[in-house]
Amino acid sequence: MKLITHNMLSSKTIKGVVYGYPLIIRASQVLTKDVDFNPEFIQRMIPKLDWSALKFAAKCVGHEEDLPDEPPANMADEDVLKRIHHVVMEVDVVDGFLECPETKRQFPITNGIPNMLLNENDV
Amino acid sequence: MSKIATPDISHLTAQDYESIYEPAEDSFLMLDALENELPLIMAMKPSLCVEVGPGSGVLITGLATALGPACSYIAADVNMKACMATVATAQKNACSVETFCSDLLSGCGRQLDGKVDVLIFNPPYVVTPPEEVAAGDLQHTWAGGRKGRQVLDRLMPEVPRLLTPQGRFYLLIERENDPEEINAIFRSMELFGKKILERKTGPEHLAIWVYTKLDRAL
Ligand SMILES: C[S@@+](CC[C@H](N)C(=O)[O-])C[C@H]1O[C@@H](n2cnc3c(N)ncnc32)[C@H](O)[C@@H]1O
């Protein structure tokens, strides 16, 4: 699970949960994989990212310093775009859990794939 | 003309196809339709393509190889083995698709709202008794219950809020699914549809429809 994906996952479907966002990452294995840097993609993706959830995710996996506090005002700054690319596209949670911030319900991540399925009594 | 090369799925075995959907006429019809649509899809400079129910991953991988790394690709299947197959198929074809296991897009809550440029769904569309729906991995691939629509009917109300203003939803519909009724439902949610490709294969009459918020974008 890349952090771009974490940015779009939520436990809001659980009965009684108000936001269910951002999910807490409890990682037991995190890898960084090389992904080709595509500045145009990062520029287009930034407006679709929830920045505080991204900051939070980066902190959960020990990459907080790599990320500016705010979305960049200057979209042409390649250096900043590269740092964002690294956090969003290259950091990969291979094993661990996502945790609902409200109910503490855990969703396993195995082989990099989060299992967000709920039981009947969750919904 | 841009092309979609049929993804290499030679890593998937007969054993895999005991629990995931083996690409068939419906899958290839969708790939052909997406290929025809490439100029329109590229023109909108998508940053996020999402597939519901990727199975082997053949569709989202085909799209990812054609559009390249200037976009992100995310797919959600209710079957974990399909999620794993999708990741493997993407890798085999030198691209990257993120997956998660979820009932439709429920694992996203409202976080995908207004972000999806391209949405793809080849649903379980065969008319079956309602109790067959979701009865197991293989039933997930084909059993559609009433009108073959029971799974699709749950996704439809979500589509308008998921799409970006110029976003496009590509849907496979079999004639028994009652395309007129599907269109009427979408129209009531201000989504406009157009049939872009159809094919008869044996007893099935398959079609690919595209839905958007702007009828002039069709
Ligand atoms: C007809 S197959 C299509 C597979 C692949 N997209 C293709 O075209 O070859 C339907 C897929 O939808 C998945 N599916 C069925 N119900 C689902 C649900 N409620 N949520 C997510 N995926 C679902 C199945 O597991 C299966 O992979």
mmCIF file of C-alpha atoms and ligand atoms in Angstrom:
data_model
loop_
_atom_site.group_PDB
_atom_site.id
_atom_site.type_symbol
_atom_site.label_atom_id
_atom_site.label_comp_id
_atom_site.label_asym_id
_atom_site.label_seq_id
_atom_site.Cartn_x
_atom_site.Cartn_y
_atom_site.Cartn_z
ATOM 1 C CA MET A 1 0.000 0.000 0.000
ATOM 2 C CA LYS A 2 1.408 3.274 -1.131
ATOM 3 C CA LEU A 3 0.548 6.389 0.817
ATOM 4 C CA ILE A 4 -1.448 7.692 -2.171
ATOM 5 C CA THR A 5 -3.798 4.762 -1.516
ATOM 6 C CA HIS A 6 -3.873 5.328 2.233
ATOM 7 C CA ASN A 7 -5.046 8.869 1.456
ATOM 8 C CA MET A 8 -8.230 7.404 -0.073
ATOM 9 C CA LEU A 9 -9.114 4.716 2.468
ATOM 10 C CA SER A 10 -11.515 5.206 5.364
ATOM 11 C CA SER A 11 -13.464 3.184 7.911
ATOM 12 C CA LYS A 12 -16.509 5.436 7.666
ATOM 13 C CA THR A 13 -18.669 2.458 6.600
ATOM 14 C CA ILE A 14 -18.420 0.981 10.109
ATOM 15 C CA LYS A 15 -21.628 1.515 12.078
ATOM 16 C CA GLY A 16 -21.389 4.596 14.308
ATOM 17 C CA VAL A 17 -18.135 5.909 12.817
ATOM 18 C CA VAL A 18 -18.262 9.625 11.959
ATOM 19 C CA TYR A 19 -15.094 10.208 9.889
ATOM 20 C CA GLY A 20 -13.007 7.038 10.069
ATOM 21 C CA TYR A 21 -10.198 9.101 8.623
ATOM 22 C CA PRO A 22 -7.268 9.136 8.402
ATOM 23 C CA LEU A 23 -6.663 5.502 9.274
ATOM 24 C CA ILE A 24 -3.751 4.892 11.627
ATOM 25 C CA ILE A 25 -0.947 2.896 9.986
ATOM 26 C CA ARG A 26 0.590 0.221 12.218
ATOM 27 C CA ALA A 27 3.303 -1.027 9.909
ATOM 28 C CA SER A 28 5.487 -4.055 10.549
ATOM 29 C CA GLN A 29 7.228 -3.848 7.171
ATOM 30 C CA VAL A 30 7.767 -0.729 5.060
ATOM 31 C CA LEU A 31 9.844 -0.701 1.881
ATOM 32 C CA THR A 32 10.832 2.103 -0.428
ATOM 33 C CA LYS A 33 10.644 1.133 -4.067
ATOM 34 C CA ASP A 34 12.028 3.187 -6.944
ATOM 35 C CA VAL A 35 9.273 4.642 -9.092
ATOM 36 C CA ASP A 36 10.035 6.918 -12.054
ATOM 37 C CA PHE A 37 9.455 10.549 -11.138
ATOM 38 C CA ASN A 38 6.708 12.127 -13.217
ATOM 39 C CA PRO A 39 6.410 15.813 -12.256
ATOM 40 C CA GLU A 40 3.261 16.371 -14.286
ATOM 41 C CA PHE A 41 1.476 13.558 -12.467
ATOM 42 C CA ILE A 42 2.474 14.846 -9.025
ATOM 43 C CA GLN A 43 1.298 18.348 -9.962
ATOM 44 C CA ARG A 44 -2.087 16.998 -11.042
ATOM 45 C CA MET A 45 -2.416 14.734 -8.032
ATOM 46 C CA ILE A 46 -1.630 17.295 -5.327
ATOM 47 C CA PRO A 47 -5.099 18.924 -5.409
ATOM 48 C CA LYS A 48 -6.663 15.463 -4.923
ATOM 49 C CA LEU A 49 -4.632 14.679 -1.808
ATOM 50 C CA ASP A 50 -5.808 15.383 1.708
ATOM 51 C CA TRP A 51 -2.617 16.998 2.956
ATOM 52 C CA SER A 52 -3.089 16.570 6.677
ATOM 53 C CA ALA A 53 -3.921 12.862 6.175
ATOM 54 C CA LEU A 54 -0.772 12.548 4.060
ATOM 55 C CA LYS A 55 1.324 14.249 6.753
ATOM 56 C CA PHE A 56 -0.183 11.893 9.301
ATOM 57 C CA ALA A 57 0.523 8.797 7.141
ATOM 58 C CA ALA A 58 4.113 9.900 6.543
ATOM 59 C CA LYS A 59 4.543 10.309 10.284
ATOM 60 C CA CYS A 60 3.131 6.802 10.957
ATOM 61 C CA VAL A 61 5.818 5.267 8.743
ATOM 62 C CA GLY A 62 8.723 7.521 9.720
ATOM 63 C CA HIS A 63 8.869 9.721 6.616
ATOM 64 C CA GLU A 64 7.491 12.918 8.106
ATOM 65 C CA GLU A 65 10.568 15.080 7.408
ATOM 66 C CA ASP A 66 10.355 14.273 3.702
ATOM 67 C CA LEU A 67 7.135 16.203 3.324
ATOM 68 C CA PRO A 68 6.468 19.979 3.390
ATOM 69 C CA ASP A 69 3.918 21.111 6.006
ATOM 70 C CA GLU A 70 1.630 22.582 3.368
ATOM 71 C CA PRO A 71 0.889 21.642 -0.227
ATOM 72 C CA PRO A 72 3.445 23.565 -2.319
ATOM 73 C CA ALA A 73 2.412 27.021 -3.499
ATOM 74 C CA ASN A 74 4.969 26.812 -6.282
ATOM 75 C CA MET A 75 4.118 23.783 -8.410
ATOM 76 C CA ALA A 76 7.239 24.280 -10.515
ATOM 77 C CA ASP A 77 9.646 23.524 -7.663
ATOM 78 C CA GLU A 78 11.012 20.146 -8.838
ATOM 79 C CA ASP A 79 12.823 19.566 -5.606
ATOM 80 C CA VAL A 80 9.620 19.704 -3.570
ATOM 81 C CA LEU A 81 7.717 17.670 -6.160
ATOM 82 C CA LYS A 82 10.396 14.975 -5.921
ATOM 83 C CA ARG A 83 10.034 14.784 -2.161
ATOM 84 C CA ILE A 84 6.270 14.473 -2.486
ATOM 85 C CA HIS A 85 6.697 11.819 -5.188
ATOM 86 C CA HIS A 86 8.924 9.863 -2.819
ATOM 87 C CA VAL A 87 6.426 9.881 0.048
ATOM 88 C CA VAL A 88 3.307 9.312 -2.051
ATOM 89 C CA MET A 89 4.573 6.808 -4.633
ATOM 90 C CA GLU A 90 7.724 5.116 -3.320
ATOM 91 C CA VAL A 91 7.018 4.401 0.344
ATOM 92 C CA ASP A 92 5.191 1.076 0.402
ATOM 93 C CA VAL A 93 3.609 -0.556 3.454
ATOM 94 C CA VAL A 94 3.982 -4.280 2.817
ATOM 95 C CA ASP A 95 2.755 -5.687 6.090
ATOM 96 C CA GLY A 96 0.844 -4.433 9.110
ATOM 97 C CA PHE A 97 -2.553 -2.997 9.934
ATOM 98 C CA LEU A 98 -4.717 0.000 9.290
ATOM 99 C CA GLU A 99 -6.637 1.051 12.377
ATOM 100 C CA CYS A 100 -9.935 2.904 12.587
ATOM 101 C CA PRO A 101 -9.236 6.067 14.615
ATOM 102 C CA GLU A 102 -12.643 5.853 16.302
ATOM 103 C CA THR A 103 -13.387 2.147 16.943
ATOM 104 C CA LYS A 104 -9.790 0.836 16.822
ATOM 105 C CA ARG A 105 -10.998 -1.902 14.467
ATOM 106 C CA GLN A 106 -7.996 -3.216 12.532
ATOM 107 C CA PHE A 107 -7.724 -3.958 8.834
ATOM 108 C CA PRO A 108 -4.818 -6.237 7.917
ATOM 109 C CA ILE A 109 -2.330 -5.327 5.188
ATOM 110 C CA THR A 110 -0.755 -8.442 3.649
ATOM 111 C CA ASN A 111 1.546 -8.496 0.629
ATOM 112 C CA GLY A 112 0.916 -4.757 0.421
ATOM 113 C CA ILE A 113 -2.855 -5.196 0.043
ATOM 114 C CA PRO A 114 -5.208 -3.738 2.677
ATOM 115 C CA ASN A 115 -8.250 -5.839 3.465
ATOM 116 C CA MET A 116 -11.081 -3.369 4.080
ATOM 117 C CA LEU A 117 -13.865 -5.986 4.151
ATOM 118 C CA LEU A 118 -16.258 -5.636 7.074
ATOM 119 C CA ASN A 119 -18.368 -8.249 8.835
ATOM 120 C CA GLU A 120 -22.124 -8.008 9.005
ATOM 121 C CA ASN A 121 -21.950 -6.870 12.624
ATOM 122 C CA ASP A 122 -19.622 -3.960 11.683
ATOM 123 C CA VAL A 123 -22.163 -2.289 9.396
ATOM 124 C CA MET B 1 -4.095 5.841 -33.268
ATOM 125 C CA SER B 2 -3.160 4.825 -29.734
ATOM 126 C CA LYS B 3 -3.532 1.171 -28.895
ATOM 127 C CA ILE B 4 -4.058 -0.964 -25.842
ATOM 128 C CA ALA B 5 -1.845 -4.026 -26.061
ATOM 129 C CA THR B 6 -3.640 -7.040 -24.576
ATOM 130 C CA PRO B 7 -1.854 -7.520 -21.249
ATOM 131 C CA ASP B 8 0.330 -10.569 -20.762
ATOM 132 C CA ILE B 9 -1.464 -12.820 -18.258
ATOM 133 C CA SER B 10 0.626 -15.942 -18.894
ATOM 134 C CA HIS B 11 1.606 -16.019 -15.189
ATOM 135 C CA LEU B 12 -1.994 -16.924 -14.233
ATOM 136 C CA THR B 13 -2.746 -20.648 -14.106
ATOM 137 C CA ALA B 14 -5.797 -22.906 -14.335
ATOM 138 C CA GLN B 15 -5.630 -23.050 -10.559
ATOM 139 C CA ASP B 16 -5.869 -19.254 -10.326
ATOM 140 C CA TYR B 17 -8.970 -19.406 -12.505
ATOM 141 C CA GLU B 18 -10.639 -21.648 -9.945
ATOM 142 C CA SER B 19 -11.025 -18.559 -7.782
ATOM 143 C CA ILE B 20 -10.713 -15.529 -10.092
ATOM 144 C CA TYR B 21 -12.377 -14.571 -13.362
ATOM 145 C CA GLU B 22 -10.553 -15.709 -16.482
ATOM 146 C CA PRO B 23 -10.689 -12.879 -19.045
ATOM 147 C CA ALA B 24 -13.418 -13.636 -21.572
ATOM 148 C CA GLU B 25 -15.462 -11.910 -24.314
ATOM 149 C CA ASP B 26 -16.789 -9.319 -21.860
ATOM 150 C CA SER B 27 -13.272 -8.403 -20.722
ATOM 151 C CA PHE B 28 -12.016 -8.098 -24.292
ATOM 152 C CA LEU B 29 -15.012 -6.034 -25.352
ATOM 153 C CA MET B 30 -14.206 -3.578 -22.552
ATOM 154 C CA LEU B 31 -10.531 -3.469 -23.596
ATOM 155 C CA ASP B 32 -11.576 -2.725 -27.188
ATOM 156 C CA ALA B 33 -13.930 0.025 -26.019
ATOM 157 C CA LEU B 34 -11.259 1.599 -23.828
ATOM 158 C CA GLU B 35 -8.869 1.518 -26.766
ATOM 159 C CA ASN B 36 -11.393 3.410 -28.920
ATOM 160 C CA GLU B 37 -11.819 5.919 -26.114
ATOM 161 C CA LEU B 38 -8.119 6.539 -25.525
ATOM 162 C CA PRO B 39 -7.989 9.883 -27.369
ATOM 163 C CA LEU B 40 -10.865 11.216 -25.232
ATOM 164 C CA ILE B 41 -9.396 9.798 -22.030
ATOM 165 C CA MET B 42 -5.957 11.231 -22.778
ATOM 166 C CA ALA B 43 -7.420 14.628 -23.626
ATOM 167 C CA MET B 44 -8.779 14.994 -20.111
ATOM 168 C CA LYS B 45 -5.336 14.350 -18.589
ATOM 169 C CA PRO B 46 -6.516 11.883 -15.958
ATOM 170 C CA SER B 47 -4.637 11.510 -12.697
ATOM 171 C CA LEU B 48 -6.765 8.760 -11.137
ATOM 172 C CA CYS B 49 -8.312 5.695 -12.791
ATOM 173 C CA VAL B 50 -10.286 3.298 -10.616
ATOM 174 C CA GLU B 51 -11.607 -0.165 -11.392
ATOM 175 C CA VAL B 52 -14.182 -2.019 -9.337
ATOM 176 C CA GLY B 53 -13.813 -5.806 -9.574
ATOM 177 C CA PRO B 54 -10.514 -6.117 -11.515
ATOM 178 C CA GLY B 55 -10.394 -9.946 -11.297
ATOM 179 C CA SER B 56 -7.194 -10.881 -13.167
ATOM 180 C CA GLY B 57 -6.369 -7.178 -13.524
ATOM 181 C CA VAL B 58 -6.483 -7.336 -17.311
ATOM 182 C CA LEU B 59 -8.526 -4.133 -17.798
ATOM 183 C CA ILE B 60 -6.827 -1.724 -15.424
ATOM 184 C CA THR B 61 -3.426 -3.058 -16.533
ATOM 185 C CA GLY B 62 -4.354 -2.530 -20.177
ATOM 186 C CA LEU B 63 -5.324 1.041 -19.396
ATOM 187 C CA ALA B 64 -2.195 1.614 -17.306
ATOM 188 C CA THR B 65 0.128 0.400 -20.051
ATOM 189 C CA ALA B 66 -1.616 2.679 -22.573
ATOM 190 C CA LEU B 67 -1.811 5.831 -20.421
ATOM 191 C CA GLY B 68 1.524 5.380 -18.689
ATOM 192 C CA PRO B 69 2.892 6.723 -15.417
ATOM 193 C CA ALA B 70 1.359 10.211 -15.638
ATOM 194 C CA CYS B 71 -1.674 8.753 -13.875
ATOM 195 C CA SER B 72 -2.425 6.521 -10.882
ATOM 196 C CA TYR B 73 -4.398 3.279 -10.977
ATOM 197 C CA ILE B 74 -6.367 1.832 -8.089
ATOM 198 C CA ALA B 75 -8.580 -1.261 -8.097
ATOM 199 C CA ALA B 76 -10.838 -2.824 -5.458
ATOM 200 C CA ASP B 77 -12.073 -6.404 -5.560
ATOM 201 C CA VAL B 78 -14.120 -8.242 -2.948
ATOM 202 C CA ASN B 79 -11.901 -11.273 -3.579
ATOM 203 C CA MET B 80 -8.394 -10.994 -2.074
ATOM 204 C CA LYS B 81 -7.033 -13.459 -4.662
ATOM 205 C CA ALA B 82 -8.227 -11.146 -7.420
ATOM 206 C CA CYS B 83 -6.412 -8.246 -5.728
ATOM 207 C CA MET B 84 -3.222 -10.304 -5.654
ATOM 208 C CA ALA B 85 -3.656 -11.377 -9.282
ATOM 209 C CA THR B 86 -4.169 -7.730 -10.277
ATOM 210 C CA VAL B 87 -0.918 -6.647 -8.630
ATOM 211 C CA ALA B 88 0.903 -9.544 -10.322
ATOM 212 C CA THR B 89 -0.579 -8.748 -13.733
ATOM 213 C CA ALA B 90 0.428 -5.105 -13.446
ATOM 214 C CA GLN B 91 3.958 -6.116 -12.495
ATOM 215 C CA LYS B 92 4.185 -8.633 -15.326
ATOM 216 C CA ASN B 93 3.330 -5.800 -17.718
ATOM 217 C CA ALA B 94 5.770 -3.311 -16.212
ATOM 218 C CA CYS B 95 3.250 -0.981 -14.637
ATOM 219 C CA SER B 96 1.877 -0.415 -11.181
ATOM 220 C CA VAL B 97 -1.691 -0.830 -9.921
ATOM 221 C CA GLU B 98 -2.628 -0.382 -6.275
ATOM 222 C CA THR B 99 -5.353 -2.654 -4.943
ATOM 223 C CA PHE B 100 -7.391 -3.159 -1.826
ATOM 224 C CA CYS B 101 -9.966 -5.726 -0.880
ATOM 225 C CA SER B 102 -13.396 -4.183 -0.391
ATOM 226 C CA ASP B 103 -17.093 -4.492 -1.093
ATOM 227 C CA LEU B 104 -17.373 -2.101 -4.054
ATOM 228 C CA LEU B 105 -15.621 1.119 -2.925
ATOM 229 C CA SER B 106 -16.920 1.018 0.649
ATOM 230 C CA GLY B 107 -13.318 0.935 1.897
ATOM 231 C CA CYS B 108 -12.965 4.550 0.760
ATOM 232 C CA GLY B 109 -15.864 6.064 2.672
ATOM 233 C CA ARG B 110 -16.215 9.495 1.020
ATOM 234 C CA GLN B 111 -12.529 10.002 0.298
ATOM 235 C CA LEU B 112 -12.801 9.336 -3.454
ATOM 236 C CA ASP B 113 -15.569 11.878 -3.944
ATOM 237 C CA GLY B 114 -14.929 14.083 -6.967
ATOM 238 C CA LYS B 115 -11.530 12.518 -7.648
ATOM 239 C CA VAL B 116 -12.125 9.699 -10.138
ATOM 240 C CA ASP B 117 -11.348 10.587 -13.755
ATOM 241 C CA VAL B 118 -12.001 7.126 -15.177
ATOM 242 C CA LEU B 119 -14.136 4.486 -13.463
ATOM 243 C CA ILE B 120 -14.444 0.960 -14.887
ATOM 244 C CA PHE B 121 -16.808 -1.832 -13.922
ATOM 245 C CA ASN B 122 -17.396 -5.176 -15.582
ATOM 246 C CA PRO B 123 -19.832 -6.478 -12.977
ATOM 247 C CA PRO B 124 -21.112 -9.929 -12.209
ATOM 248 C CA TYR B 125 -23.971 -9.564 -14.722
ATOM 249 C CA VAL B 126 -25.615 -12.991 -15.142
ATOM 250 C CA VAL B 127 -29.248 -13.282 -14.018
ATOM 251 C CA THR B 128 -29.343 -15.778 -11.132
ATOM 252 C CA PRO B 129 -31.444 -16.515 -8.077
ATOM 253 C CA PRO B 130 -30.681 -13.764 -5.531
ATOM 254 C CA GLU B 131 -29.097 -16.184 -3.056
ATOM 255 C CA GLU B 132 -26.323 -17.044 -5.531
ATOM 256 C CA VAL B 133 -24.950 -13.487 -5.391
ATOM 257 C CA ALA B 134 -21.697 -13.365 -3.393
ATOM 258 C CA ALA B 135 -21.983 -17.056 -2.488
ATOM 259 C CA GLY B 136 -18.253 -17.631 -3.140
ATOM 260 C CA ASP B 137 -15.233 -16.486 -5.171
ATOM 261 C CA LEU B 138 -16.588 -17.720 -8.495
ATOM 262 C CA GLN B 139 -20.161 -16.574 -7.836
ATOM 263 C CA HIS B 140 -18.661 -13.134 -7.223
ATOM 264 C CA THR B 141 -17.363 -13.175 -10.784
ATOM 265 C CA TRP B 142 -20.687 -13.797 -12.530
ATOM 266 C CA ALA B 143 -23.751 -14.151 -10.299
ATOM 267 C CA GLY B 144 -25.788 -10.967 -10.646
ATOM 268 C CA GLY B 145 -29.087 -11.970 -9.019
ATOM 269 C CA ARG B 146 -32.239 -10.092 -10.026
ATOM 270 C CA LYS B 147 -31.854 -8.836 -13.621
ATOM 271 C CA GLY B 148 -28.146 -9.566 -13.174
ATOM 272 C CA ARG B 149 -28.031 -6.166 -11.502
ATOM 273 C CA GLN B 150 -27.839 -6.742 -7.769
ATOM 274 C CA VAL B 151 -24.175 -5.745 -7.460
ATOM 275 C CA LEU B 152 -24.313 -2.962 -10.058
ATOM 276 C CA ASP B 153 -27.454 -1.495 -8.472
ATOM 277 C CA ARG B 154 -25.488 -0.849 -5.281
ATOM 278 C CA LEU B 155 -22.660 0.951 -7.110
ATOM 279 C CA MET B 156 -24.879 3.146 -9.290
ATOM 280 C CA PRO B 157 -25.914 5.715 -6.633
ATOM 281 C CA GLU B 158 -22.224 6.303 -5.792
ATOM 282 C CA VAL B 159 -21.078 7.073 -9.328
ATOM 283 C CA PRO B 160 -22.082 10.769 -9.622
ATOM 284 C CA ARG B 161 -20.253 11.807 -6.471
ATOM 285 C CA LEU B 162 -17.119 9.784 -7.348
ATOM 286 C CA LEU B 163 -16.504 11.303 -10.783
ATOM 287 C CA THR B 164 -14.579 14.503 -11.477
ATOM 288 C CA PRO B 165 -16.597 17.048 -13.493
ATOM 289 C CA GLN B 166 -15.291 15.570 -16.754
ATOM 290 C CA GLY B 167 -14.985 12.013 -15.359
ATOM 291 C CA ARG B 168 -16.078 8.987 -17.397
ATOM 292 C CA PHE B 169 -17.666 5.758 -16.154
ATOM 293 C CA TYR B 170 -17.244 2.707 -18.401
ATOM 294 C CA LEU B 171 -19.746 -0.046 -17.728
ATOM 295 C CA LEU B 172 -20.406 -3.437 -19.281
ATOM 296 C CA ILE B 173 -24.125 -4.174 -19.643
ATOM 297 C CA GLU B 174 -25.727 -7.409 -20.842
ATOM 298 C CA ARG B 175 -29.126 -7.075 -22.533
ATOM 299 C CA GLU B 176 -30.906 -8.937 -19.696
ATOM 300 C CA ASN B 177 -29.671 -6.214 -17.315
ATOM 301 C CA ASP B 178 -32.243 -3.836 -18.862
ATOM 302 C CA PRO B 179 -30.072 -1.043 -20.283
ATOM 303 C CA GLU B 180 -33.091 1.286 -20.708
ATOM 304 C CA GLU B 181 -33.799 1.122 -17.005
ATOM 305 C CA ILE B 182 -30.110 1.606 -16.131
ATOM 306 C CA ASN B 183 -30.077 4.707 -18.339
ATOM 307 C CA ALA B 184 -33.234 6.068 -16.732
ATOM 308 C CA ILE B 185 -31.719 5.649 -13.276
ATOM 309 C CA PHE B 186 -28.503 7.378 -14.309
ATOM 310 C CA ARG B 187 -30.418 10.166 -16.032
ATOM 311 C CA SER B 188 -32.323 10.816 -12.816
ATOM 312 C CA MET B 189 -28.902 11.391 -11.219
ATOM 313 C CA GLU B 190 -27.868 13.656 -14.124
ATOM 314 C CA LEU B 191 -25.463 11.212 -15.683
ATOM 315 C CA PHE B 192 -25.744 10.855 -19.441
ATOM 316 C CA GLY B 193 -24.932 7.603 -21.195
ATOM 317 C CA LYS B 194 -24.009 6.357 -24.621
ATOM 318 C CA LYS B 195 -23.461 2.863 -25.982
ATOM 319 C CA ILE B 196 -19.992 2.816 -27.506
ATOM 320 C CA LEU B 197 -19.531 -0.838 -28.484
ATOM 321 C CA GLU B 198 -21.581 -4.018 -28.619
ATOM 322 C CA ARG B 199 -21.074 -7.644 -29.509
ATOM 323 C CA LYS B 200 -23.155 -10.805 -29.616
ATOM 324 C CA THR B 201 -21.421 -13.854 -28.251
ATOM 325 C CA GLY B 202 -23.515 -17.011 -28.106
ATOM 326 C CA PRO B 203 -26.602 -16.270 -26.020
ATOM 327 C CA GLU B 204 -25.176 -13.045 -24.596
ATOM 328 C CA HIS B 205 -25.604 -9.582 -26.042
ATOM 329 C CA LEU B 206 -22.903 -7.448 -24.438
ATOM 330 C CA ALA B 207 -22.442 -3.707 -24.672
ATOM 331 C CA ILE B 208 -20.100 -1.104 -23.251
ATOM 332 C CA TRP B 209 -21.674 2.152 -22.142
ATOM 333 C CA VAL B 210 -19.980 5.334 -21.041
ATOM 334 C CA TYR B 211 -21.612 7.758 -18.574
ATOM 335 C CA THR B 212 -20.599 11.347 -17.900
ATOM 336 C CA LYS B 213 -22.000 14.463 -16.254
ATOM 337 C CA LEU B 214 -21.844 16.427 -19.515
ATOM 338 C CA ASP B 215 -23.805 14.967 -22.392
ATOM 339 C CA ARG B 216 -21.819 17.063 -24.845
ATOM 340 C CA ALA B 217 -18.665 15.224 -23.692
ATOM 341 C CA LEU B 218 -20.017 11.930 -25.012
HETATM 342 C C1 LIG C 1 -17.112 -10.331 -14.518
HETATM 343 S S1 LIG C 1 -15.753 -10.285 -13.380
HETATM 344 C C2 LIG C 1 -14.706 -9.085 -14.215
HETATM 345 C C3 LIG C 1 -13.226 -9.269 -13.951
HETATM 346 C C4 LIG C 1 -12.333 -8.373 -14.799
HETATM 347 N N1 LIG C 1 -12.596 -6.966 -14.569
HETATM 348 C C5 LIG C 1 -12.493 -8.678 -16.259
HETATM 349 O O1 LIG C 1 -13.107 -7.872 -16.961
HETATM 350 O O2 LIG C 1 -12.015 -9.726 -16.693
HETATM 351 C C6 LIG C 1 -16.436 -9.401 -11.968
HETATM 352 C C7 LIG C 1 -15.428 -9.045 -10.864
HETATM 353 O O3 LIG C 1 -16.093 -8.250 -9.862
HETATM 354 C C8 LIG C 1 -15.707 -8.689 -8.572
HETATM 355 N N2 LIG C 1 -16.785 -8.345 -7.651
HETATM 356 C C9 LIG C 1 -18.004 -8.923 -7.546
HETATM 357 N N3 LIG C 1 -18.733 -8.345 -6.573
HETATM 358 C C10 LIG C 1 -17.953 -7.366 -6.041
HETATM 359 C C11 LIG C 1 -18.146 -6.422 -4.984
HETATM 360 N N4 LIG C 1 -19.277 -6.369 -4.280
HETATM 361 N N5 LIG C 1 -17.138 -5.571 -4.701
HETATM 362 C C12 LIG C 1 -15.973 -5.609 -5.406
HETATM 363 N N6 LIG C 1 -15.739 -6.481 -6.412
HETATM 364 C C13 LIG C 1 -16.719 -7.350 -6.728
HETATM 365 C C14 LIG C 1 -15.479 -10.174 -8.742
HETATM 366 O O4 LIG C 1 -14.685 -10.727 -7.709
HETATM 367 C C15 LIG C 1 -14.840 -10.229 -10.125
HETATM 368 O O5 LIG C 1 -13.444 -10.084 -10.033
#
